[in-house]
């Protein structure tokens, strides 16, 4: 259900001409959704307006803390190195993601941020959730652009 909400956010991004990535942050204790966001890089003209960054900012604001230690994030695409580092800085408990990103991933591909000795926090990682649905959304988006 939570990844499905992230996919719905990604679909909204797609409709806006944004790379279709959605993120949802959940309180791991109450299971309540704190915030859901999608990419707004093009809309905002901001290369840091990834779904994860926007969700982390909104959740911190809503909770009133720079740490999200009792929170989990669901993302339709493996977080990039920038977003992975933000997740570590926020000390999030767990990361769930859909599609793997062999080109720009920062969790299990590429930089593997959480495996670096300088990373201050390593959340639990669960990848491949609704992977086909998440991956197909991205393939369709980039296919439409070519």
PDB file of C-alpha atoms in Angstrom, residues 54-131:
ATOM      1  CA  UNK A  54      11.491  17.112  -0.639  1.00  0.00           C
ATOM      2  CA  UNK A  55       9.989  14.368   1.529  1.00  0.00           C
ATOM      3  CA  UNK A  56      12.794  14.579   4.099  1.00  0.00           C
ATOM      4  CA  UNK A  57      12.448  18.368   4.318  1.00  0.00           C
ATOM      5  CA  UNK A  58       8.669  18.160   4.725  1.00  0.00           C
ATOM      6  CA  UNK A  59       8.849  15.344   7.292  1.00  0.00           C
ATOM      7  CA  UNK A  60      11.470  17.167   9.373  1.00  0.00           C
ATOM      8  CA  UNK A  61       9.303  20.275   9.300  1.00  0.00           C
ATOM      9  CA  UNK A  62       6.193  18.318  10.267  1.00  0.00           C
ATOM     10  CA  UNK A  63       7.912  16.387  13.067  1.00  0.00           C
ATOM     11  CA  UNK A  64       9.955  19.360  14.242  1.00  0.00           C
ATOM     12  CA  UNK A  65      13.296  17.551  14.195  1.00  0.00           C
ATOM     13  CA  UNK A  66      16.281  17.198  11.876  1.00  0.00           C
ATOM     14  CA  UNK A  67      16.325  13.467  12.645  1.00  0.00           C
ATOM     15  CA  UNK A  68      13.827  10.941  11.329  1.00  0.00           C
ATOM     16  CA  UNK A  69      15.059   7.990  13.389  1.00  0.00           C
ATOM     17  CA  UNK A  70      11.625   6.392  13.733  1.00  0.00           C
ATOM     18  CA  UNK A  71      10.808   6.823  10.053  1.00  0.00           C
ATOM     19  CA  UNK A  72      10.974   4.675   6.942  1.00  0.00           C
ATOM     20  CA  UNK A  73      11.101   5.971   3.382  1.00  0.00           C
ATOM     21  CA  UNK A  74       9.525   4.274   0.370  1.00  0.00           C
ATOM     22  CA  UNK A  75      10.903   5.392  -2.996  1.00  0.00           C
ATOM     23  CA  UNK A  76      10.058   4.167  -6.482  1.00  0.00           C
ATOM     24  CA  UNK A  77      13.701   4.358  -7.625  1.00  0.00           C
ATOM     25  CA  UNK A  78      16.907   3.491  -5.796  1.00  0.00           C
ATOM     26  CA  UNK A  79      18.052   6.757  -4.197  1.00  0.00           C
ATOM     27  CA  UNK A  80      20.944   8.581  -5.837  1.00  0.00           C
ATOM     28  CA  UNK A  81      24.102   9.403  -3.852  1.00  0.00           C
ATOM     29  CA  UNK A  82      22.757  12.854  -2.864  1.00  0.00           C
ATOM     30  CA  UNK A  83      19.494  11.431  -1.555  1.00  0.00           C
ATOM     31  CA  UNK A  84      21.246   8.491   0.097  1.00  0.00           C
ATOM     32  CA  UNK A  85      23.483  10.858   2.021  1.00  0.00           C
ATOM     33  CA  UNK A  86      20.451  12.939   3.059  1.00  0.00           C
ATOM     34  CA  UNK A  87      18.779   9.736   4.296  1.00  0.00           C
ATOM     35  CA  UNK A  88      21.909   8.965   6.340  1.00  0.00           C
ATOM     36  CA  UNK A  89      22.055  12.507   7.743  1.00  0.00           C
ATOM     37  CA  UNK A  90      18.369  12.243   8.728  1.00  0.00           C
ATOM     38  CA  UNK A  91      19.170   8.892  10.404  1.00  0.00           C
ATOM     39  CA  UNK A  92      16.195   7.171   8.843  1.00  0.00           C
ATOM     40  CA  UNK A  93      15.471   3.650  10.059  1.00  0.00           C
ATOM     41  CA  UNK A  94      14.751   1.867   6.785  1.00  0.00           C
ATOM     42  CA  UNK A  95      14.768   2.462   3.016  1.00  0.00           C
ATOM     43  CA  UNK A  96      12.383   0.586   0.746  1.00  0.00           C
ATOM     44  CA  UNK A  97      12.821   1.135  -2.981  1.00  0.00           C
ATOM     45  CA  UNK A  98      11.329  -0.180  -6.203  1.00  0.00           C
ATOM     46  CA  UNK A  99      13.520  -0.051  -9.294  1.00  0.00           C
ATOM     47  CA  UNK A 100      17.282  -0.457  -9.159  1.00  0.00           C
ATOM     48  CA  UNK A 101      19.295   2.335 -10.795  1.00  0.00           C
ATOM     49  CA  UNK A 102      22.493   0.990 -12.386  1.00  0.00           C
ATOM     50  CA  UNK A 103      23.396   4.443 -13.779  1.00  0.00           C
ATOM     51  CA  UNK A 104      22.688   6.794 -10.901  1.00  0.00           C
ATOM     52  CA  UNK A 105      21.975   4.724  -7.817  1.00  0.00           C
ATOM     53  CA  UNK A 106      23.686   5.386  -4.535  1.00  0.00           C
ATOM     54  CA  UNK A 107      22.489   2.480  -2.399  1.00  0.00           C
ATOM     55  CA  UNK A 108      23.271  -0.822  -4.117  1.00  0.00           C
ATOM     56  CA  UNK A 109      24.672   0.599  -7.352  1.00  0.00           C
ATOM     57  CA  UNK A 110      27.331   3.227  -7.970  1.00  0.00           C
ATOM     58  CA  UNK A 111      28.631   5.021  -4.887  1.00  0.00           C
ATOM     59  CA  UNK A 112      26.999   2.655  -2.327  1.00  0.00           C
ATOM     60  CA  UNK A 113      26.879   5.528   0.168  1.00  0.00           C
ATOM     61  CA  UNK A 114      25.828   3.441   3.151  1.00  0.00           C
ATOM     62  CA  UNK A 115      28.864   1.163   2.734  1.00  0.00           C
ATOM     63  CA  UNK A 116      31.371   4.025   2.883  1.00  0.00           C
ATOM     64  CA  UNK A 117      33.449   4.202   6.072  1.00  0.00           C
ATOM     65  CA  UNK A 118      32.616   7.905   6.417  1.00  0.00           C
ATOM     66  CA  UNK A 119      28.847   7.332   6.376  1.00  0.00           C
ATOM     67  CA  UNK A 120      27.494   8.233   9.812  1.00  0.00           C
ATOM     68  CA  UNK A 121      24.369   6.054   9.649  1.00  0.00           C
ATOM     69  CA  UNK A 122      23.325   2.973   7.704  1.00  0.00           C
ATOM     70  CA  UNK A 123      19.597   2.282   7.451  1.00  0.00           C
ATOM     71  CA  UNK A 124      18.208  -1.140   6.677  1.00  0.00           C
ATOM     72  CA  UNK A 125      17.713  -1.494   2.896  1.00  0.00           C
ATOM     73  CA  UNK A 126      14.984  -3.433   1.105  1.00  0.00           C
ATOM     74  CA  UNK A 127      15.059  -3.088  -2.682  1.00  0.00           C
ATOM     75  CA  UNK A 128      13.022  -4.419  -5.565  1.00  0.00           C
ATOM     76  CA  UNK A 129       9.532  -3.723  -4.179  1.00  0.00           C
ATOM     77  CA  UNK A 130       7.096  -3.554  -7.113  1.00  0.00           C
ATOM     78  CA  UNK A 131      10.247  -3.352  -9.210  1.00  0.00           C
TER      79      UNK A 131
END
